[in-house]
CSV table of C-alpha atoms in Angstrom, one decimal:
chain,number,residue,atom,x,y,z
U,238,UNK,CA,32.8,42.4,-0.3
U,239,UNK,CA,36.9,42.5,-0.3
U,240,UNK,CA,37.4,41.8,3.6
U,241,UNK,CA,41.0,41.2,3.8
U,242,UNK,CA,42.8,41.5,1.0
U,243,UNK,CA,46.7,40.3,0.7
U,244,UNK,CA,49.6,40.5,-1.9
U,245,UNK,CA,51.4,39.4,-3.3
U,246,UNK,CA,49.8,35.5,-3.6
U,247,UNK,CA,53.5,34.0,-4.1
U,248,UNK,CA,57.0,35.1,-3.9
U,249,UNK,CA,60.3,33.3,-4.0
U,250,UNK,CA,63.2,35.4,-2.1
U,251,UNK,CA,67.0,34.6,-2.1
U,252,UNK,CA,68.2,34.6,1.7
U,253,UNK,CA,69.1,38.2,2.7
U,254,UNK,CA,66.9,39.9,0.5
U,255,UNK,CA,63.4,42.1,1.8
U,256,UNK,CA,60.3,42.4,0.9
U,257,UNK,CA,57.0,43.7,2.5
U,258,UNK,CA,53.8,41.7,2.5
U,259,UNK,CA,51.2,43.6,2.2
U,260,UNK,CA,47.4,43.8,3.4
U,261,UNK,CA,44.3,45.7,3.7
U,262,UNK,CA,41.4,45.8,5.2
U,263,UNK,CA,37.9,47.4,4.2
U,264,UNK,CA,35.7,46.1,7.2
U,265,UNK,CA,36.9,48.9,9.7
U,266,UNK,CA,38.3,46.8,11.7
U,267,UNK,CA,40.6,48.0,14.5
U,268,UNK,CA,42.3,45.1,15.6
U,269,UNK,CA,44.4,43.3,13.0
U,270,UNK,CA,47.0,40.1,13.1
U,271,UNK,CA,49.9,38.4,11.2
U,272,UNK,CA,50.1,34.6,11.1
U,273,UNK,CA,52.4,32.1,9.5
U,274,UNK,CA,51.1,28.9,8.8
U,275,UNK,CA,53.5,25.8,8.6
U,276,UNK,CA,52.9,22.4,8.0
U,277,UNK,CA,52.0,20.3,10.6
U,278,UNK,CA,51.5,23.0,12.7
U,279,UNK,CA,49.3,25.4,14.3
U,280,UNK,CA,48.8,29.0,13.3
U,281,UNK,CA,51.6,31.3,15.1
U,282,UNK,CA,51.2,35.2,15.9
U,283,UNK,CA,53.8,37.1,14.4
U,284,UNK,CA,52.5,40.9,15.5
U,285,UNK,CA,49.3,42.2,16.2
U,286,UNK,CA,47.7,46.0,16.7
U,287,UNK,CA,44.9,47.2,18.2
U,288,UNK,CA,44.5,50.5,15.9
U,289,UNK,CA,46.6,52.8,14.0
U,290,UNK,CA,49.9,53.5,15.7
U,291,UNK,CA,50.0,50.7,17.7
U,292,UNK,CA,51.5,47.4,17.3
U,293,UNK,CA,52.4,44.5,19.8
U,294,UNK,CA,54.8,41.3,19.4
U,295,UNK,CA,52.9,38.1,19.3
U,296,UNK,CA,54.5,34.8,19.7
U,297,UNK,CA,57.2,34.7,16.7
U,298,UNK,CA,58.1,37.8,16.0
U,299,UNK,CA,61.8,37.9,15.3
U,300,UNK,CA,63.1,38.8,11.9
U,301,UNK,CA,59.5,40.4,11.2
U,302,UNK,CA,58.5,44.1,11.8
U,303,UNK,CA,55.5,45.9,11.3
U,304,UNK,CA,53.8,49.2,11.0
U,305,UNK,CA,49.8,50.4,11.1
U,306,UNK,CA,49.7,54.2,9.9
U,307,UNK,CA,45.5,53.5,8.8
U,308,UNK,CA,43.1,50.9,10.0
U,309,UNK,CA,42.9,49.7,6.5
U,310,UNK,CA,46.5,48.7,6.3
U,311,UNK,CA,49.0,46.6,8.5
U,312,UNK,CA,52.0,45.5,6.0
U,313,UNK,CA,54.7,42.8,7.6
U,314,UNK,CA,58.4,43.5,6.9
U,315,UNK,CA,60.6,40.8,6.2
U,316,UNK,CA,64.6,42.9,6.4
U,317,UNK,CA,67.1,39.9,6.1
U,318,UNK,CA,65.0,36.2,4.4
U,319,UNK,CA,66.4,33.1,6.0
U,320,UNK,CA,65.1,29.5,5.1
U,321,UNK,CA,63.3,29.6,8.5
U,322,UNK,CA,61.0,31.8,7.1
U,323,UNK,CA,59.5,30.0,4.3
U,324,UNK,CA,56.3,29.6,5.1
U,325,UNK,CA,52.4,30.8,4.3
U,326,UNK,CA,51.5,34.0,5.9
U,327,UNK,CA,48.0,35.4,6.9
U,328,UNK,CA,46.8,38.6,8.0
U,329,UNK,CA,43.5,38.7,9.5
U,330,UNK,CA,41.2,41.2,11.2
U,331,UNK,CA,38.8,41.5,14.1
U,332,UNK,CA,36.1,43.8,15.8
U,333,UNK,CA,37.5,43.3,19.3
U,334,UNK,CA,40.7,41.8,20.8
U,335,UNK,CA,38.6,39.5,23.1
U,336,UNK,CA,39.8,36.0,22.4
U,337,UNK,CA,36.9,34.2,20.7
U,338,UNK,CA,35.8,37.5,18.6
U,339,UNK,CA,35.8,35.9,14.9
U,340,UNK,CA,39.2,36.6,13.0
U,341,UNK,CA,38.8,37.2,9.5
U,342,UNK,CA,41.5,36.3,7.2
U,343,UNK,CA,42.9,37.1,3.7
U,344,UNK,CA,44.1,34.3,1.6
U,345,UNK,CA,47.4,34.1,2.3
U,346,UNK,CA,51.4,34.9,0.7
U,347,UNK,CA,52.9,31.7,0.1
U,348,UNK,CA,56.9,32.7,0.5
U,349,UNK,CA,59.7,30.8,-0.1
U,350,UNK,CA,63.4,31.4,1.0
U,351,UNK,CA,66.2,29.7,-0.9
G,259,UNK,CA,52.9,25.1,27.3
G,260,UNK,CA,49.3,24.8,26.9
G,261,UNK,CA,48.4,22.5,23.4
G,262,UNK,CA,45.6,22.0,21.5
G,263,UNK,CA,45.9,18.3,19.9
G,264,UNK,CA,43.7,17.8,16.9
G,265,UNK,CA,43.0,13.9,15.6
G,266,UNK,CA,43.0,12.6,13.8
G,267,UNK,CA,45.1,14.6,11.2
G,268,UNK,CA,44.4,12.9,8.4
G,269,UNK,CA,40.9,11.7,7.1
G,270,UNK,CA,39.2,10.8,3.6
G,271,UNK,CA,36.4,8.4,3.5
G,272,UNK,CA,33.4,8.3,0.7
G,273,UNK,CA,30.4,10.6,0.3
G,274,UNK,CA,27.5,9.6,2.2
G,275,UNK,CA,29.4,8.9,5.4
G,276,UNK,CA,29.3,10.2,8.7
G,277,UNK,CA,32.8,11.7,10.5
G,278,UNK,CA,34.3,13.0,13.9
G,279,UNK,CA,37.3,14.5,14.5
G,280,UNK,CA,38.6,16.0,17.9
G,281,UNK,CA,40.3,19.0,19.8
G,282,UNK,CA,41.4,18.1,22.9
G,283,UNK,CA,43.8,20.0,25.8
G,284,UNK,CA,44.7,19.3,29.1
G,285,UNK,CA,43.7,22.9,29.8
G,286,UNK,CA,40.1,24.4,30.2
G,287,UNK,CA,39.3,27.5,28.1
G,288,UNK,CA,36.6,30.1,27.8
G,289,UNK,CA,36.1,29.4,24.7
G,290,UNK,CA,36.5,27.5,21.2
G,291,UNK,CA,36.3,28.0,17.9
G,292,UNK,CA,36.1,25.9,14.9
G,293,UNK,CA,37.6,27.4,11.4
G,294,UNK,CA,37.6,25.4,8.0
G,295,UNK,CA,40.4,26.5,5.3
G,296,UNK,CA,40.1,25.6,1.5
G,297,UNK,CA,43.4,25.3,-0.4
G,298,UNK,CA,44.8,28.5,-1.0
G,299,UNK,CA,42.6,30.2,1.1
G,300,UNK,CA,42.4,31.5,4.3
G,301,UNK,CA,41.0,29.8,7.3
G,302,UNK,CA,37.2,31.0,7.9
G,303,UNK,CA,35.1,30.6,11.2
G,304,UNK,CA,32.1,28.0,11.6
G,305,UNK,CA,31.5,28.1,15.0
G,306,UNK,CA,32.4,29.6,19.1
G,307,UNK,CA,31.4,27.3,21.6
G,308,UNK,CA,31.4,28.8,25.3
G,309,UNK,CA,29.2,27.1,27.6
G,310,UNK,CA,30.7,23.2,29.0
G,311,UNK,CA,28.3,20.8,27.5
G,312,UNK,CA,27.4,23.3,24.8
G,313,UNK,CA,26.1,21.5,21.1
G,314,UNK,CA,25.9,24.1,17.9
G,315,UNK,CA,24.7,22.7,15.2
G,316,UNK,CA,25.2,24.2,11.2
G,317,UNK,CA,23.5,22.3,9.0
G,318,UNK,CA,25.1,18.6,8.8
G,319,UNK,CA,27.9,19.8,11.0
G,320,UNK,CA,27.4,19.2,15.4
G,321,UNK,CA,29.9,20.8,17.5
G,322,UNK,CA,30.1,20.0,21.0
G,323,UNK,CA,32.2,22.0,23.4
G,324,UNK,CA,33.2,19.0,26.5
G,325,UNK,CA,31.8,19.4,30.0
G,326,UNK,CA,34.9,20.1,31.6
G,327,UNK,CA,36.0,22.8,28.6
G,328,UNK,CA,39.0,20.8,27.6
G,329,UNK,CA,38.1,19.5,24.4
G,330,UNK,CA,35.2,19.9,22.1
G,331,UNK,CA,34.9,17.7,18.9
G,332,UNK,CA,33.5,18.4,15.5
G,333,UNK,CA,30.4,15.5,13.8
G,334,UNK,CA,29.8,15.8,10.3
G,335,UNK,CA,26.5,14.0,8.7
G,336,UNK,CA,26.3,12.3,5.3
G,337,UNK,CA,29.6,13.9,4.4
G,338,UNK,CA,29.7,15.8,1.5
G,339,UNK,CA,32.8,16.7,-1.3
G,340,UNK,CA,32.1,20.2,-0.4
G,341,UNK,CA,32.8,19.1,3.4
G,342,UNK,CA,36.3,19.2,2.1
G,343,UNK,CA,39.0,21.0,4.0
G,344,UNK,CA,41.3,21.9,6.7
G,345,UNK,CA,39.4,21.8,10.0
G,346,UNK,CA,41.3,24.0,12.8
G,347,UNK,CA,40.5,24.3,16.7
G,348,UNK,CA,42.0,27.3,18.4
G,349,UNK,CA,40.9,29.0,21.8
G,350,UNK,CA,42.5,31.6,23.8
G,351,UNK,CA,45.0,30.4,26.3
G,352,UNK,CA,43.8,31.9,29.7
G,353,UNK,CA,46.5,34.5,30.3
G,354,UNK,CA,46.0,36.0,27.5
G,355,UNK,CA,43.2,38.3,26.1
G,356,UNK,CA,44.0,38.5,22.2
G,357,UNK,CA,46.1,35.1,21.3
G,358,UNK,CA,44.3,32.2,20.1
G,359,UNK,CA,46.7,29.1,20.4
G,360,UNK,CA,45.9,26.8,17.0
G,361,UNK,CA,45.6,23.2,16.7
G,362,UNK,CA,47.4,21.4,13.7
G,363,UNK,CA,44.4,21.2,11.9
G,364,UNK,CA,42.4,17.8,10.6
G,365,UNK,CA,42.6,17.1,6.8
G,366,UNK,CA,39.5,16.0,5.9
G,367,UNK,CA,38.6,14.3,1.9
G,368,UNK,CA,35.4,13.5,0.9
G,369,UNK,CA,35.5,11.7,-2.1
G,370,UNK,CA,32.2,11.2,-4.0
């Protein structure tokens, strides 16, 4: 059982550089989220998307785009790294949108921005 | 801004002993969840409470959701090393239908 699978684990990026964080998903799941994790605080929603084609903001979504061309995969586009960045970042999936319909997430890209 | 507080945030005692810890708002929600992550891991559900009042149990784990649906706390029994973990609250804020808002999360040790 893969669930949610993200890449790369770790990745150190020089401010201005890009990269894409990758993840699938092999549950069929329609509705799929990105998180960043920092310390101290709570989980924040980067983007989410309720199926393929379609993606929303969440709460923190500048300097982040996405896309969702399957419903396996939903990568997270970093174009121009700054320090405010650095962070952990999850991807997770879920049957419904409804609030309080378990998420369930990959194990993370730990990034760092110097 | 509507905040879930999580205390305490930092907690190891020894094997054997019994815990709490706490999610608590000044808002009332429809519902709450309870996640545990592992370092280097992903958080992963334990529990949705709905109902005011409700009590879920899971094996040496009780989770009570408060009367009022403000707050909801989480009592471990004869804590284990495998109890180990980042406990996280998170329930979604009541204008929205698909954000959870997060709580910082209690660090919990059990040492054996």
């Amino acid at each position: 059982n893969a669930g949610v699978t993200q890449t790369p684990k770790f990745r150190i990026l020089k401010i201005g550089q890009s990269m894409t964080l990758q993840c699938t998903q092999d549950m069929n799941h329609n509705y799929m989220y990105w998180y960043r994790q920092d310390p101290g605080m709570g989980l924040k929603l980067i983007y989410y998307s309720v199926g393929a084609g379609i993606t929303d903001k969440g709460e923190v979504p500048n300097g982040y785009n996405v896309s969702r061309s399957t419903t396996e995969d939903f990568p997270l586009r970093l174009e121009l790294a700054a320090p405010s960045q650095t962070s952990v970042y999850f991807c997770a999936s879920s049957t419904t949108l409804q609030a309080g319909s378990p998420l369930h997430f990959g194990n993370g890209t730990r990034l760092t921005v110097t | 801004t509507q905040l879930l507080e999580q205390s305490p945030q930092f907690l190891s005692i020894q094997e054997g002993e019994n815990l709490t810890v706490y999610c608590n708002s000044s808002s009332v929600f429809s519902s709450l969840q309870w996640y545990r992550q592992e370092p280097g891991e992903g958080p992963v559900l334990l529990v949705t409470v709905v109902t005011g009042g409700e009590v879920k149990k899971l094996k040496r784990l009780t989770f009570q959701f408060g009367d009022a649906r403000k707050d909801s706390s989480l009592h471990i029994t004869a804590a284990q090393p495998g109890d180990t973990g980042l406990y996280l609250c998170a329930a979604p804020p009541g204008r929205s239908n698909y954000q959870l808002i997060w709580g910082a999360g209690t660090k919990l040790i059990i040492k054996p």
